[in-house]
Amino acid sequence: MAGAGVAQEVEWEVPVDDQLKCTEFKPFKFVGPCLLPHCGRRRATNPHMRAFWAATLAFCLAFIGWFAFAPLLTVVRVDLGLCENDIE
């Protein structure tokens, strides 16, 4: 496996198994009284949390983009020149 050599060279910020998968899930960290998202100190040593936060952000944007269209249907209908019968 190509990842086995990488695991010996890199010291990960989170514990990983033999397949380089994260074994602990800690998405947040405390900085004083604040709870902040934890993305890691360096890009090369913590891809696990970066992938988690990127997927979370992408899902939120897709969810908002998909469901924001329904309230705008009246405006889109007028712009496209559609009547009530065309929408159903």
CSV table of C-alpha atoms in Angstrom, one decimal, residues 16-88:
chain,number,residue,atom,x,y,z
A,16,VAL,CA,-4.8,7.0,12.6
A,17,ASP,CA,-5.1,3.3,11.9
A,18,ASP,CA,-3.1,1.3,9.4
A,19,GLN,CA,-5.2,2.6,6.5
A,20,LEU,CA,-4.5,6.2,7.6
A,21,LYS,CA,-8.1,6.7,8.7
A,22,CYS,CA,-8.7,8.9,11.8
A,23,THR,CA,-9.7,6.9,14.9
A,24,GLU,CA,-10.8,9.8,17.0
A,25,PHE,CA,-13.4,12.5,16.1
A,26,LYS,CA,-12.8,15.9,17.6
A,27,PRO,CA,-14.3,18.5,15.3
A,28,PHE,CA,-14.1,21.3,17.9
A,29,LYS,CA,-11.5,22.7,20.3
A,30,PHE,CA,-11.8,25.1,23.2
A,31,VAL,CA,-9.8,28.4,22.9
A,32,GLY,CA,-10.5,30.1,26.2
A,33,PRO,CA,-14.2,30.3,26.7
A,34,CYS,CA,-14.9,29.8,22.9
A,35,LEU,CA,-15.7,26.6,21.0
A,36,LEU,CA,-14.0,26.8,17.6
A,37,PRO,CA,-13.9,24.4,14.6
A,38,HIS,CA,-10.7,22.4,14.6
A,39,CYS,CA,-9.1,22.2,11.2
A,40,GLY,CA,-5.5,21.4,12.3
A,41,ARG,CA,-2.3,23.4,12.5
A,42,ARG,CA,-0.9,22.4,9.1
A,43,ARG,CA,-2.5,21.2,5.9
A,44,ALA,CA,-0.2,18.2,5.5
A,45,THR,CA,-0.7,16.8,9.0
A,46,ASN,CA,-4.5,16.9,9.4
A,47,PRO,CA,-6.4,16.2,6.2
A,48,HIS,CA,-9.1,14.3,8.2
A,49,MET,CA,-10.7,17.4,9.8
A,50,ARG,CA,-10.3,19.5,6.7
A,51,ALA,CA,-12.2,16.9,4.7
A,52,PHE,CA,-14.9,16.8,7.4
A,53,TRP,CA,-15.4,20.6,7.4
A,54,ALA,CA,-15.2,20.9,3.6
A,55,ALA,CA,-18.0,18.2,3.3
A,56,THR,CA,-20.1,19.9,6.0
A,57,LEU,CA,-19.8,23.3,4.3
A,58,ALA,CA,-20.5,21.8,0.8
A,59,PHE,CA,-23.6,20.1,2.2
A,60,CYS,CA,-24.9,23.3,3.8
A,61,LEU,CA,-24.4,25.3,0.7
A,62,ALA,CA,-26.1,22.7,-1.5
A,63,PHE,CA,-29.0,22.5,1.0
A,64,ILE,CA,-29.5,26.2,1.1
A,65,GLY,CA,-29.2,26.5,-2.7
A,66,TRP,CA,-31.7,23.8,-3.3
A,67,PHE,CA,-34.4,25.0,-0.9
A,68,ALA,CA,-33.9,28.7,-1.6
A,69,PHE,CA,-35.5,28.2,-5.0
A,70,ALA,CA,-39.1,27.6,-3.7
A,71,PRO,CA,-39.6,31.0,-2.2
A,72,LEU,CA,-38.3,32.6,-5.4
A,73,LEU,CA,-40.7,30.7,-7.6
A,74,THR,CA,-43.0,33.7,-8.0
A,75,VAL,CA,-40.2,35.9,-9.2
A,76,VAL,CA,-38.8,33.2,-11.5
A,77,ARG,CA,-42.3,32.5,-12.9
A,78,VAL,CA,-42.7,36.2,-13.9
A,79,ASP,CA,-39.2,36.4,-15.4
A,80,LEU,CA,-39.8,33.3,-17.5
A,81,GLY,CA,-43.3,34.3,-18.6
A,82,LEU,CA,-44.9,31.2,-17.1
A,83,CYS,CA,-48.5,31.1,-15.9
A,84,GLU,CA,-50.0,29.0,-13.0
A,85,ASN,CA,-50.8,26.1,-15.4
A,86,ASP,CA,-47.2,25.8,-16.6
A,87,ILE,CA,-45.8,25.4,-13.1
A,88,GLU,CA,-47.9,22.4,-12.1
